[in-house]
XYZ file of N, CA and C in Angstrom:
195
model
N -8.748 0.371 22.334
C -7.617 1.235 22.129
C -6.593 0.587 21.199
N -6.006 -0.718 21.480
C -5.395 -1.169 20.269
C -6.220 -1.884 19.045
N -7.648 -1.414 18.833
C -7.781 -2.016 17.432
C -7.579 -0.769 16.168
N -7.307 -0.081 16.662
C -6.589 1.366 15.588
C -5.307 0.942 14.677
N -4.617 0.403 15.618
C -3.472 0.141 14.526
C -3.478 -1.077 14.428
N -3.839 -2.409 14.646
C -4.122 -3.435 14.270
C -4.798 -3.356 13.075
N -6.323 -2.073 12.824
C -7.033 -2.204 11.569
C -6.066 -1.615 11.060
N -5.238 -0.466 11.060
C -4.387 0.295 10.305
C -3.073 -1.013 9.338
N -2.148 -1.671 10.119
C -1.656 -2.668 10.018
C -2.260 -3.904 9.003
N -3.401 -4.351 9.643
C -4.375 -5.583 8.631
C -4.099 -4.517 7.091
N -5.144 -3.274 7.306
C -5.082 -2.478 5.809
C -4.265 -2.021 5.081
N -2.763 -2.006 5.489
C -1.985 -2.025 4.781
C -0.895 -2.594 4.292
N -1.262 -4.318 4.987
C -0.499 -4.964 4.540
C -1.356 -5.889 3.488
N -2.853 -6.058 3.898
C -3.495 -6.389 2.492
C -3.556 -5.706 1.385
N -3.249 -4.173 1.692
C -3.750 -3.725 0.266
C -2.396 -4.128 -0.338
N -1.147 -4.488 0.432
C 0.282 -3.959 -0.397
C 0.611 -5.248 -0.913
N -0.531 -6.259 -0.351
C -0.079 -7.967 -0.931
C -1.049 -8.051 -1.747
N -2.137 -7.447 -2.116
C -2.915 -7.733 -2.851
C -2.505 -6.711 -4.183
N -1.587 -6.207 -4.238
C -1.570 -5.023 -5.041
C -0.202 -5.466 -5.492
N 0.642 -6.110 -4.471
C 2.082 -6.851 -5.081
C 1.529 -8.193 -6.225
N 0.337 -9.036 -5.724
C 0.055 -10.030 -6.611
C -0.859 -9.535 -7.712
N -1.430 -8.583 -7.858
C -2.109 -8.068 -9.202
C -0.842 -7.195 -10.371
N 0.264 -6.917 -9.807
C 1.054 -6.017 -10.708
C 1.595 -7.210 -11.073
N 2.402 -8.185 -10.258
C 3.203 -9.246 -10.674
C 2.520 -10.267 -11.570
N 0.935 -10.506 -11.729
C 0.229 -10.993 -12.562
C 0.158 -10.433 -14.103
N 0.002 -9.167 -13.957
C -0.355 -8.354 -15.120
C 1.385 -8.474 -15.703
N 2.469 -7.945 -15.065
C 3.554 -7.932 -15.599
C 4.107 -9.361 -16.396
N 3.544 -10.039 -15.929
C 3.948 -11.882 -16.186
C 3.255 -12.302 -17.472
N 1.829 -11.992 -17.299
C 0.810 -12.359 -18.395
C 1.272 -11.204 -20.160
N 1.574 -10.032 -19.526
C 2.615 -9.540 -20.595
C 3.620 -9.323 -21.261
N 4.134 -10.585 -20.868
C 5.769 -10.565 -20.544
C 6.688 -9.973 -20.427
N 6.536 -9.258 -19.578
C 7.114 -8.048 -19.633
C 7.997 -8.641 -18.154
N 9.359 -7.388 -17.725
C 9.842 -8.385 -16.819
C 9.436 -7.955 -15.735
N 9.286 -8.708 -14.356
C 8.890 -8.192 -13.273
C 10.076 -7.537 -12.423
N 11.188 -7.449 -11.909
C 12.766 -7.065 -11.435
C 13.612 -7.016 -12.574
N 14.179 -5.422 -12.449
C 15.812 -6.300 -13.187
C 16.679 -6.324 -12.972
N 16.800 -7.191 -13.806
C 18.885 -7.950 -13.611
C 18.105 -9.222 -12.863
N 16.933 -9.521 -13.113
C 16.507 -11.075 -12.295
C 15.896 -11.782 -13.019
N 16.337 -13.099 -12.856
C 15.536 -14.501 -13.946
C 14.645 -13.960 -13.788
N 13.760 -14.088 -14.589
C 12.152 -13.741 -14.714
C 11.401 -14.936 -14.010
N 11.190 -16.016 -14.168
C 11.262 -16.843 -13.255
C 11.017 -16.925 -11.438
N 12.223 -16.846 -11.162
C 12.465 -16.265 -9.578
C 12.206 -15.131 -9.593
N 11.792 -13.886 -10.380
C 11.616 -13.019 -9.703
C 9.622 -13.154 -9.323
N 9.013 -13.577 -10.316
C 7.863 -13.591 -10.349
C 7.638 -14.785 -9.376
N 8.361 -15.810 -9.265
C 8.121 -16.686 -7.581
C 8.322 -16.233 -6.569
N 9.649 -14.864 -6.014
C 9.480 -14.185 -5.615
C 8.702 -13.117 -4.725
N 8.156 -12.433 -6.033
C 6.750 -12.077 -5.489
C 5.529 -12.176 -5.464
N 5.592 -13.308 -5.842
C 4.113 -14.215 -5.400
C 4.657 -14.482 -4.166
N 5.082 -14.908 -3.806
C 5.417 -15.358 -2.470
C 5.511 -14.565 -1.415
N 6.411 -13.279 -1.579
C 6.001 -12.079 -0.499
C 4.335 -11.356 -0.781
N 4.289 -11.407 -1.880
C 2.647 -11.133 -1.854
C 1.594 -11.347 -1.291
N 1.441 -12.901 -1.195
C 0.782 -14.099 -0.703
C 0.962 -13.864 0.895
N 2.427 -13.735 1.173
C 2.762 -13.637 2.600
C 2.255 -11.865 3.194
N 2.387 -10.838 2.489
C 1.856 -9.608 3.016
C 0.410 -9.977 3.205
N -0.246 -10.280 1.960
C -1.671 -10.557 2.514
C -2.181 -11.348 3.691
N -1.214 -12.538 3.543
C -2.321 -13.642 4.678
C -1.523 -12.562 6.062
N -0.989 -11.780 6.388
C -0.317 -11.186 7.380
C -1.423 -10.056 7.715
N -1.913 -9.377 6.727
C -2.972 -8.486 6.804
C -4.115 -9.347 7.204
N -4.594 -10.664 7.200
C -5.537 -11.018 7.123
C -5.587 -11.757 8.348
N -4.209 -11.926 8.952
C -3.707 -12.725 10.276
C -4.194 -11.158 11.285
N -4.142 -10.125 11.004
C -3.727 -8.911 12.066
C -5.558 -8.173 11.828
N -6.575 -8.598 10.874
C -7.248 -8.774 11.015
C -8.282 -9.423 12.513
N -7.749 -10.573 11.589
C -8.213 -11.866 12.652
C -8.178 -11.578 14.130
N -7.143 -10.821 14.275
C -6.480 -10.863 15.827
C -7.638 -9.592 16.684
N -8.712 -8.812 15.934
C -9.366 -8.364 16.437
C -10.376 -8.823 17.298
């Protein structure tokens, strides 16, 4: 009964960290800016970092099945 929203949860916090670190890649590699009004810099450490963290969170709520 609770692995419904646990899989629901895992799947949408991987897709939204895996999908935060592929835009923030592509935006970076084109230099284009990733936030604005933000160092480019910190913003792209930023979200690598919540990225990184949505995924391994999806992958933690996974696990927990």
């Amino acid at each position: 009964m609770e692995s419904g929203p646990a899989i629901f949860a895992g799947a949408a916090f991987t897709l939204f960290g895996a999908a935060l670190l592929l835009w923030t890649g592509v935006r970076v590699r084109h230099g284009e800016p990733v936030a604005l009004g933000v160092a480019p810099r910190t913003a792209a450490a930023l979200t690598t970092l919540f990225g990184a963290a949505f995924l391994l969170l999806g992958i933690w709520c996974f696990g927990r099945l």
